[in-house]
Amino acid sequence: VQLQASGGGLVPAGGSLRLSCAASGRAVSRLGMGWFRQAPGKEREFVAAISWSGSSTDYAESVRGRFTISRDNAKNTVYLQMNSLKPEDTAVYYCAVGRYGSRWYGNFDSWGQGTLVTVSS
């Protein structure tokens, strides 16, 4: 499966963005999906995950209550709605397929190129 993340950009603190992750080459409707991010000089970190059905979601504490992950299996797409953005949310955001329930990036694969989110203070 190939994944393409999009929707990043430059926003002021307090603003919102909606990221999309489009899958191709294989249906992801039976796969868990996750969003990770990596800031300059830092390790890749877990942001959010969603089960194959969309009935279960998991969030990092740093984004809980501000970010919402969702999916549309008919469109083979996963979304990340990001509200109340903070400068510390600045990073390249990646989507991946993997085992729902895990927050370790080693349990996810098919990483795309990522999309850059920059939050200005």
Short mmCIF file of N, CA, C and O in Angstrom, two decimals:
data_model
loop_
_atom_site.label_atom_id
_atom_site.label_comp_id
_atom_site.label_asym_id
_atom_site.label_seq_id
_atom_site.Cartn_x
_atom_site.Cartn_y
_atom_site.Cartn_z
N VAL A 1 0.84 -1.17 0.00
CA VAL A 1 0.00 0.00 0.00
C VAL A 1 0.89 1.24 0.00
O VAL A 1 1.92 1.26 0.65
N GLN A 2 0.47 2.24 -0.78
CA GLN A 2 1.18 3.53 -0.79
C GLN A 2 0.30 4.58 -0.12
O GLN A 2 -0.90 4.62 -0.35
N LEU A 3 0.94 5.40 0.73
CA LEU A 3 0.21 6.42 1.46
C LEU A 3 0.73 7.80 1.09
O LEU A 3 1.94 8.00 0.99
N GLN A 4 -0.17 8.75 0.92
CA GLN A 4 0.20 10.12 0.60
C GLN A 4 -0.51 11.06 1.56
O GLN A 4 -1.73 11.18 1.52
N ALA A 5 0.28 11.70 2.40
CA ALA A 5 -0.26 12.67 3.34
C ALA A 5 -0.29 14.05 2.69
O ALA A 5 0.62 14.40 1.93
N SER A 6 -1.31 14.82 3.01
CA SER A 6 -1.43 16.17 2.49
C SER A 6 -2.20 17.03 3.47
O SER A 6 -2.77 16.52 4.44
N GLY A 7 -2.21 18.34 3.21
CA GLY A 7 -2.99 19.26 4.04
C GLY A 7 -2.18 20.11 4.99
O GLY A 7 -2.74 20.95 5.69
N GLY A 8 -0.88 19.90 5.03
CA GLY A 8 -0.05 20.69 5.91
C GLY A 8 0.07 22.13 5.42
O GLY A 8 -0.34 22.46 4.32
N GLY A 9 0.66 22.97 6.27
CA GLY A 9 0.84 24.36 5.90
C GLY A 9 1.29 25.18 7.09
O GLY A 9 1.64 24.63 8.14
N LEU A 10 1.27 26.49 6.90
CA LEU A 10 1.66 27.43 7.94
C LEU A 10 0.40 28.07 8.53
O LEU A 10 -0.43 28.61 7.79
N VAL A 11 0.25 27.94 9.85
CA VAL A 11 -0.91 28.50 10.52
C VAL A 11 -0.46 29.21 11.80
O VAL A 11 0.55 28.84 12.39
N PRO A 12 -1.21 30.21 12.24
CA PRO A 12 -0.87 30.84 13.51
C PRO A 12 -1.32 29.97 14.68
O PRO A 12 -2.18 29.09 14.53
N ALA A 13 -0.72 30.21 15.81
CA ALA A 13 -1.13 29.48 17.01
C ALA A 13 -2.62 29.70 17.25
O ALA A 13 -3.13 30.81 17.09
N GLY A 14 -3.29 28.62 17.62
CA GLY A 14 -4.73 28.67 17.81
C GLY A 14 -5.52 28.30 16.57
O GLY A 14 -6.74 28.12 16.65
N GLY A 15 -4.85 28.18 15.45
CA GLY A 15 -5.51 27.85 14.20
C GLY A 15 -5.78 26.37 14.05
O GLY A 15 -5.50 25.57 14.94
N SER A 16 -6.32 26.01 12.88
CA SER A 16 -6.71 24.64 12.60
C SER A 16 -6.20 24.20 11.23
O SER A 16 -6.04 25.02 10.33
N LEU A 17 -5.98 22.92 11.12
CA LEU A 17 -5.65 22.28 9.84
C LEU A 17 -6.30 20.91 9.81
O LEU A 17 -6.49 20.29 10.86
N ARG A 18 -6.56 20.44 8.61
CA ARG A 18 -7.06 19.08 8.44
C ARG A 18 -6.12 18.34 7.49
O ARG A 18 -5.99 18.71 6.33
N LEU A 19 -5.50 17.33 8.02
CA LEU A 19 -4.61 16.50 7.22
C LEU A 19 -5.39 15.32 6.63
O LEU A 19 -6.31 14.80 7.26
N SER A 20 -4.98 14.92 5.44
CA SER A 20 -5.56 13.75 4.80
C SER A 20 -4.46 12.76 4.47
O SER A 20 -3.33 13.16 4.19
N CYS A 21 -4.82 11.50 4.47
CA CYS A 21 -3.89 10.44 4.11
C CYS A 21 -4.62 9.52 3.15
O CYS A 21 -5.51 8.77 3.56
N ALA A 22 -4.26 9.60 1.89
CA ALA A 22 -4.91 8.79 0.86
C ALA A 22 -4.09 7.54 0.59
O ALA A 22 -2.88 7.62 0.35
N ALA A 23 -4.74 6.41 0.60
CA ALA A 23 -4.08 5.14 0.35
C ALA A 23 -4.37 4.65 -1.06
O ALA A 23 -5.46 4.84 -1.58
N SER A 24 -3.40 4.03 -1.65
CA SER A 24 -3.57 3.46 -2.99
C SER A 24 -2.82 2.13 -3.05
O SER A 24 -1.96 1.84 -2.23
N GLY A 25 -3.20 1.33 -4.02
CA GLY A 25 -2.53 0.06 -4.21
C GLY A 25 -3.16 -1.09 -3.46
O GLY A 25 -2.97 -2.25 -3.79
N ARG A 26 -3.89 -0.74 -2.40
CA ARG A 26 -4.53 -1.77 -1.60
C ARG A 26 -5.57 -1.08 -0.71
O ARG A 26 -5.32 0.01 -0.21
N ALA A 27 -6.68 -1.73 -0.51
CA ALA A 27 -7.69 -1.18 0.40
C ALA A 27 -7.17 -1.28 1.83
O ALA A 27 -6.58 -2.29 2.22
N VAL A 28 -7.40 -0.23 2.59
CA VAL A 28 -6.94 -0.21 3.98
C VAL A 28 -8.10 -0.37 4.94
O VAL A 28 -7.95 -0.13 6.14
N SER A 29 -9.25 -0.77 4.42
CA SER A 29 -10.45 -0.82 5.25
C SER A 29 -10.37 -1.83 6.37
O SER A 29 -11.14 -1.77 7.32
N ARG A 30 -9.44 -2.78 6.28
CA ARG A 30 -9.28 -3.78 7.35
C ARG A 30 -8.00 -3.57 8.14
O ARG A 30 -7.57 -4.46 8.89
N LEU A 31 -7.42 -2.39 8.01
CA LEU A 31 -6.14 -2.11 8.65
C LEU A 31 -6.26 -0.95 9.64
O LEU A 31 -6.97 0.02 9.38
N GLY A 32 -5.54 -1.06 10.74
CA GLY A 32 -5.41 0.08 11.62
C GLY A 32 -4.55 1.14 10.95
O GLY A 32 -3.71 0.83 10.11
N MET A 33 -4.79 2.38 11.31
CA MET A 33 -4.04 3.49 10.71
C MET A 33 -3.58 4.41 11.83
O MET A 33 -4.24 4.55 12.86
N GLY A 34 -2.44 5.05 11.60
CA GLY A 34 -1.93 5.96 12.61
C GLY A 34 -1.31 7.20 12.00
O GLY A 34 -0.92 7.21 10.82
N TRP A 35 -1.24 8.23 12.83
CA TRP A 35 -0.51 9.45 12.48
C TRP A 35 0.65 9.60 13.46
O TRP A 35 0.49 9.40 14.67
N PHE A 36 1.80 9.93 12.94
CA PHE A 36 2.98 10.20 13.72
C PHE A 36 3.53 11.55 13.27
O PHE A 36 3.16 12.06 12.21
N ARG A 37 4.42 12.11 14.07
CA ARG A 37 5.05 13.36 13.67
C ARG A 37 6.52 13.35 14.10
O ARG A 37 6.89 12.65 15.04
N GLN A 38 7.30 14.14 13.38
CA GLN A 38 8.71 14.24 13.71
C GLN A 38 9.16 15.69 13.55
O GLN A 38 9.09 16.25 12.45
N ALA A 39 9.58 16.27 14.65
CA ALA A 39 10.10 17.62 14.65
C ALA A 39 11.61 17.58 14.41
O ALA A 39 12.25 16.56 14.68
N PRO A 40 12.19 18.66 13.93
CA PRO A 40 13.64 18.68 13.68
C PRO A 40 14.44 18.31 14.92
O PRO A 40 14.22 18.86 16.00
N GLY A 41 15.33 17.35 14.76
CA GLY A 41 16.19 16.95 15.86
C GLY A 41 15.53 16.06 16.89
O GLY A 41 16.15 15.74 17.91
N LYS A 42 14.30 15.65 16.63
CA LYS A 42 13.58 14.81 17.59
C LYS A 42 13.19 13.49 16.95
O LYS A 42 13.15 13.35 15.73
N GLU A 43 12.87 12.53 17.78
CA GLU A 43 12.43 11.23 17.29
C GLU A 43 10.98 11.30 16.80
O GLU A 43 10.22 12.16 17.22
N ARG A 44 10.65 10.36 15.95
CA ARG A 44 9.27 10.26 15.49
C ARG A 44 8.39 9.87 16.66
O ARG A 44 8.73 8.94 17.42
N GLU A 45 7.27 10.55 16.83
CA GLU A 45 6.40 10.27 17.95
C GLU A 45 4.97 10.01 17.51
O GLU A 45 4.49 10.53 16.50
N PHE A 46 4.31 9.20 18.29
CA PHE A 46 2.92 8.84 18.05
C PHE A 46 2.02 10.05 18.27
O PHE A 46 2.21 10.81 19.22
N VAL A 47 1.02 10.20 17.40
CA VAL A 47 0.03 11.27 17.55
C VAL A 47 -1.35 10.68 17.79
O VAL A 47 -2.01 11.01 18.77
N ALA A 48 -1.80 9.82 16.87
CA ALA A 48 -3.15 9.26 16.98
C ALA A 48 -3.24 8.00 16.14
O ALA A 48 -2.47 7.80 15.21
N ALA A 49 -4.20 7.15 16.49
CA ALA A 49 -4.45 5.93 15.73
C ALA A 49 -5.93 5.64 15.71
O ALA A 49 -6.68 6.10 16.59
N ILE A 50 -6.33 4.86 14.73
CA ILE A 50 -7.74 4.50 14.58
C ILE A 50 -7.83 3.05 14.15
O ILE A 50 -7.02 2.58 13.34
N SER A 51 -8.79 2.34 14.69
CA SER A 51 -8.99 0.94 14.32
C SER A 51 -9.56 0.84 12.91
O SER A 51 -10.02 1.83 12.34
N TRP A 52 -9.57 -0.38 12.37
CA TRP A 52 -9.99 -0.54 10.98
C TRP A 52 -11.43 -0.09 10.76
O TRP A 52 -11.78 0.45 9.72
N SER A 53 -12.28 -0.28 11.77
CA SER A 53 -13.68 0.10 11.63
C SER A 53 -13.94 1.56 11.95
O SER A 53 -15.00 2.09 11.64
N GLY A 54 -12.97 2.18 12.62
CA GLY A 54 -13.17 3.56 13.06
C GLY A 54 -13.85 3.66 14.40
O GLY A 54 -14.06 4.76 14.91
N SER A 55 -14.16 2.53 15.02
CA SER A 55 -14.92 2.55 16.27
C SER A 55 -14.03 2.84 17.48
O SER A 55 -14.54 3.22 18.54
N SER A 56 -12.73 2.68 17.31
CA SER A 56 -11.80 2.93 18.41
C SER A 56 -10.71 3.88 17.97
O SER A 56 -10.21 3.78 16.84
N THR A 57 -10.37 4.80 18.85
CA THR A 57 -9.31 5.76 18.57
C THR A 57 -8.39 5.89 19.78
O THR A 57 -8.78 5.58 20.91
N ASP A 58 -7.18 6.34 19.52
CA ASP A 58 -6.17 6.50 20.57
C ASP A 58 -5.40 7.77 20.26
O ASP A 58 -5.10 8.05 19.09
N TYR A 59 -5.08 8.53 21.31
CA TYR A 59 -4.39 9.80 21.13
C TYR A 59 -3.24 9.94 22.11
O TYR A 59 -3.31 9.49 23.26
N ALA A 60 -2.20 10.61 21.66
CA ALA A 60 -1.15 11.01 22.58
C ALA A 60 -1.71 12.07 23.52
O ALA A 60 -2.60 12.84 23.14
N GLU A 61 -1.22 12.08 24.74
CA GLU A 61 -1.73 13.03 25.72
C GLU A 61 -1.56 14.48 25.27
O GLU A 61 -2.39 15.33 25.57
N SER A 62 -0.52 14.74 24.54
CA SER A 62 -0.22 16.10 24.12
C SER A 62 -1.24 16.67 23.11
O SER A 62 -1.32 17.88 22.93
N VAL A 63 -2.01 15.77 22.47
CA VAL A 63 -2.97 16.25 21.46
C VAL A 63 -4.42 15.91 21.81
O VAL A 63 -5.34 16.36 21.13
N ARG A 64 -4.59 15.12 22.86
CA ARG A 64 -5.96 14.72 23.23
C ARG A 64 -6.82 15.93 23.51
O ARG A 64 -6.41 16.85 24.20
N GLY A 65 -8.02 15.93 22.92
CA GLY A 65 -8.93 17.05 23.10
C GLY A 65 -8.77 18.14 22.05
O GLY A 65 -9.64 19.01 21.91
N ARG A 66 -7.66 18.09 21.32
CA ARG A 66 -7.42 19.10 20.26
C ARG A 66 -7.45 18.46 18.87
O ARG A 66 -7.86 19.11 17.91
N PHE A 67 -6.99 17.24 18.76
CA PHE A 67 -6.93 16.53 17.47
C PHE A 67 -8.00 15.45 17.42
O PHE A 67 -8.33 14.84 18.44
N THR A 68 -8.50 15.20 16.21
CA THR A 68 -9.46 14.13 15.99
C THR A 68 -9.08 13.33 14.76
O THR A 68 -8.92 13.91 13.67
N ILE A 69 -8.93 12.02 14.94
CA ILE A 69 -8.64 11.14 13.82
C ILE A 69 -9.93 10.50 13.36
O ILE A 69 -10.79 10.14 14.17
N SER A 70 -10.07 10.36 12.06
CA SER A 70 -11.26 9.71 11.50
C SER A 70 -10.87 9.04 10.19
O SER A 70 -9.76 9.23 9.69
N ARG A 71 -11.77 8.24 9.66
CA ARG A 71 -11.47 7.56 8.41
C ARG A 71 -12.73 7.38 7.58
O ARG A 71 -13.84 7.30 8.13
N ASP A 72 -12.54 7.31 6.27
CA ASP A 72 -13.60 7.02 5.33
C ASP A 72 -13.11 5.85 4.49
O ASP A 72 -12.34 6.03 3.55
N ASN A 73 -13.53 4.65 4.85
CA ASN A 73 -13.03 3.46 4.16
C ASN A 73 -13.48 3.40 2.71
O ASN A 73 -12.80 2.80 1.88
N ALA A 74 -14.60 4.01 2.41
CA ALA A 74 -15.06 4.03 1.02
C ALA A 74 -14.11 4.84 0.14
O ALA A 74 -13.96 4.57 -1.05
N LYS A 75 -13.44 5.82 0.75
CA LYS A 75 -12.49 6.65 0.02
C LYS A 75 -11.04 6.23 0.28
O LYS A 75 -10.11 6.86 -0.22
N ASN A 76 -10.88 5.19 1.10
CA ASN A 76 -9.51 4.72 1.41
C ASN A 76 -8.66 5.86 1.98
O ASN A 76 -7.47 5.99 1.65
N THR A 77 -9.26 6.65 2.85
CA THR A 77 -8.61 7.86 3.35
C THR A 77 -8.79 7.99 4.86
O THR A 77 -9.85 7.66 5.39
N VAL A 78 -7.73 8.47 5.51
CA VAL A 78 -7.75 8.76 6.94
C VAL A 78 -7.47 10.26 7.11
O VAL A 78 -6.70 10.84 6.34
N TYR A 79 -8.10 10.85 8.11
CA TYR A 79 -7.98 12.27 8.34
C TYR A 79 -7.46 12.56 9.75
O TYR A 79 -7.61 11.75 10.66
N LEU A 80 -6.88 13.74 9.89
CA LEU A 80 -6.49 14.23 11.21
C LEU A 80 -6.90 15.70 11.29
O LEU A 80 -6.29 16.55 10.63
N GLN A 81 -7.95 15.96 12.03
CA GLN A 81 -8.40 17.33 12.26
C GLN A 81 -7.62 17.88 13.45
O GLN A 81 -7.68 17.31 14.54
N MET A 82 -6.93 18.98 13.23
CA MET A 82 -6.09 19.56 14.28
C MET A 82 -6.60 20.95 14.61
O MET A 82 -6.61 21.83 13.74
N ASN A 83 -7.04 21.12 15.84
CA ASN A 83 -7.55 22.41 16.31
C ASN A 83 -6.66 22.94 17.42
O ASN A 83 -5.88 22.21 18.02
N SER A 84 -6.81 24.22 17.72
CA SER A 84 -6.04 24.86 18.80
C SER A 84 -4.56 24.54 18.69
O SER A 84 -3.91 24.15 19.67
N LEU A 85 -4.03 24.70 17.51
CA LEU A 85 -2.64 24.33 17.26
C LEU A 85 -1.68 25.20 18.07
O LEU A 85 -1.93 26.39 18.31
N LYS A 86 -0.59 24.58 18.48
CA LYS A 86 0.45 25.23 19.27
C LYS A 86 1.78 25.19 18.50
O LYS A 86 1.98 24.29 17.68
N PRO A 87 2.67 26.10 18.80
CA PRO A 87 3.99 26.06 18.12
C PRO A 87 4.69 24.71 18.29
O PRO A 87 5.39 24.27 17.37
N GLU A 88 4.48 24.05 19.42
CA GLU A 88 5.12 22.75 19.63
C GLU A 88 4.52 21.64 18.79
O GLU A 88 5.03 20.52 18.79
N ASP A 89 3.44 21.92 18.07
CA ASP A 89 2.89 20.94 17.13
C ASP A 89 3.62 20.97 15.79
O ASP A 89 3.36 20.14 14.92
N THR A 90 4.53 21.92 15.63
CA THR A 90 5.29 22.02 14.38
C THR A 90 6.11 20.76 14.15
O THR A 90 6.89 20.35 15.01
N ALA A 91 5.90 20.14 12.99
CA ALA A 91 6.59 18.88 12.67
C ALA A 91 6.17 18.43 11.27
O ALA A 91 5.24 18.99 10.69
N VAL A 92 6.85 17.43 10.79
CA VAL A 92 6.37 16.71 9.61
C VAL A 92 5.47 15.59 10.11
O VAL A 92 5.85 14.81 10.98
N TYR A 93 4.27 15.54 9.56
CA TYR A 93 3.29 14.55 9.97
C TYR A 93 3.22 13.43 8.93
O TYR A 93 3.12 13.68 7.73
N TYR A 94 3.27 12.20 9.45
CA TYR A 94 3.24 11.01 8.60
C TYR A 94 2.05 10.13 8.97
O TYR A 94 1.68 10.04 10.13
N CYS A 95 1.50 9.47 7.98
CA CYS A 95 0.51 8.45 8.25
C CYS A 95 1.11 7.08 7.91
O CYS A 95 2.07 6.99 7.12
N ALA A 96 0.55 6.05 8.51
CA ALA A 96 1.07 4.71 8.30
C ALA A 96 -0.01 3.70 8.64
O ALA A 96 -0.97 4.01 9.34
N VAL A 97 0.17 2.49 8.15
CA VAL A 97 -0.74 1.39 8.50
C VAL A 97 -0.05 0.55 9.56
O VAL A 97 1.18 0.42 9.58
N GLY A 98 -0.85 0.00 10.45
CA GLY A 98 -0.24 -0.80 11.50
C GLY A 98 -1.25 -1.39 12.45
O GLY A 98 -2.45 -1.35 12.21
N ARG A 99 -0.73 -1.91 13.52
CA ARG A 99 -1.54 -2.61 14.49
C ARG A 99 -2.16 -1.62 15.47
O ARG A 99 -1.45 -0.95 16.23
N TYR A 100 -3.47 -1.51 15.42
CA TYR A 100 -4.13 -0.61 16.35
C TYR A 100 -3.87 -1.08 17.78
O TYR A 100 -3.93 -2.25 18.08
N GLY A 101 -3.60 -0.13 18.64
CA GLY A 101 -3.32 -0.44 20.04
C GLY A 101 -1.86 -0.25 20.38
O GLY A 101 -1.49 -0.18 21.55
N SER A 102 -1.05 -0.17 19.35
CA SER A 102 0.38 0.09 19.56
C SER A 102 0.68 1.56 19.28
O SER A 102 0.10 2.14 18.35
N ARG A 103 1.59 2.13 20.04
CA ARG A 103 2.04 3.50 19.80
C ARG A 103 3.48 3.54 19.32
O ARG A 103 4.07 4.60 19.17
N TRP A 104 4.05 2.39 19.09
CA TRP A 104 5.44 2.32 18.64
C TRP A 104 5.51 2.35 17.14
O TRP A 104 4.88 1.53 16.46
N TYR A 105 6.32 3.23 16.57
CA TYR A 105 6.37 3.37 15.12
C TYR A 105 6.88 2.10 14.45
O TYR A 105 6.60 1.88 13.27
N GLY A 106 7.59 1.28 15.19
CA GLY A 106 8.08 0.04 14.61
C GLY A 106 6.99 -0.95 14.25
O GLY A 106 7.22 -1.90 13.50
N ASN A 107 5.79 -0.74 14.80
CA ASN A 107 4.65 -1.60 14.48
C ASN A 107 3.81 -1.05 13.34
O ASN A 107 2.72 -1.57 13.08
N PHE A 108 4.32 0.00 12.69
CA PHE A 108 3.62 0.60 11.57
C PHE A 108 4.54 0.59 10.36
O PHE A 108 5.77 0.62 10.48
N ASP A 109 3.95 0.55 9.18
CA ASP A 109 4.76 0.62 7.97
C ASP A 109 4.00 1.33 6.86
O ASP A 109 2.97 1.92 7.09
N SER A 110 4.56 1.24 5.65
CA SER A 110 4.02 1.93 4.47
C SER A 110 4.01 3.44 4.68
O SER A 110 3.07 4.12 4.27
N TRP A 111 5.07 3.96 5.26
CA TRP A 111 5.17 5.39 5.52
C TRP A 111 5.21 6.16 4.21
O TRP A 111 5.92 5.81 3.29
N GLY A 112 4.46 7.23 4.17
CA GLY A 112 4.49 8.12 3.01
C GLY A 112 5.54 9.21 3.21
O GLY A 112 6.37 9.13 4.11
N GLN A 113 5.48 10.24 2.39
CA GLN A 113 6.46 11.32 2.44
C GLN A 113 6.22 12.27 3.59
O GLN A 113 7.14 12.97 4.00
N GLY A 114 5.05 12.33 4.10
CA GLY A 114 4.74 13.26 5.17
C GLY A 114 4.33 14.62 4.65
O GLY A 114 4.55 14.96 3.48
N THR A 115 3.74 15.40 5.54
CA THR A 115 3.32 16.76 5.20
C THR A 115 3.73 17.68 6.35
O THR A 115 3.57 17.34 7.51
N LEU A 116 4.30 18.82 6.00
CA LEU A 116 4.86 19.73 7.00
C LEU A 116 3.79 20.65 7.57
O LEU A 116 3.05 21.31 6.83
N VAL A 117 3.73 20.67 8.89
CA VAL A 117 2.85 21.59 9.62
C VAL A 117 3.73 22.55 10.40
O VAL A 117 4.58 22.12 11.19
N THR A 118 3.53 23.83 10.18
CA THR A 118 4.29 24.86 10.89
C THR A 118 3.31 25.78 11.59
O THR A 118 2.42 26.36 10.95
N VAL A 119 3.46 25.89 12.91
CA VAL A 119 2.57 26.73 13.71
C VAL A 119 3.39 27.90 14.23
O VAL A 119 4.35 27.71 14.97
N SER A 120 3.00 29.09 13.85
CA SER A 120 3.74 30.28 14.27
C SER A 120 3.19 30.82 15.58
O SER A 120 1.99 30.72 15.85
N SER A 121 4.09 31.38 16.38
CA SER A 121 3.65 31.90 17.68
C SER A 121 3.22 33.36 17.58
O SER A 121 3.40 34.01 16.57
#
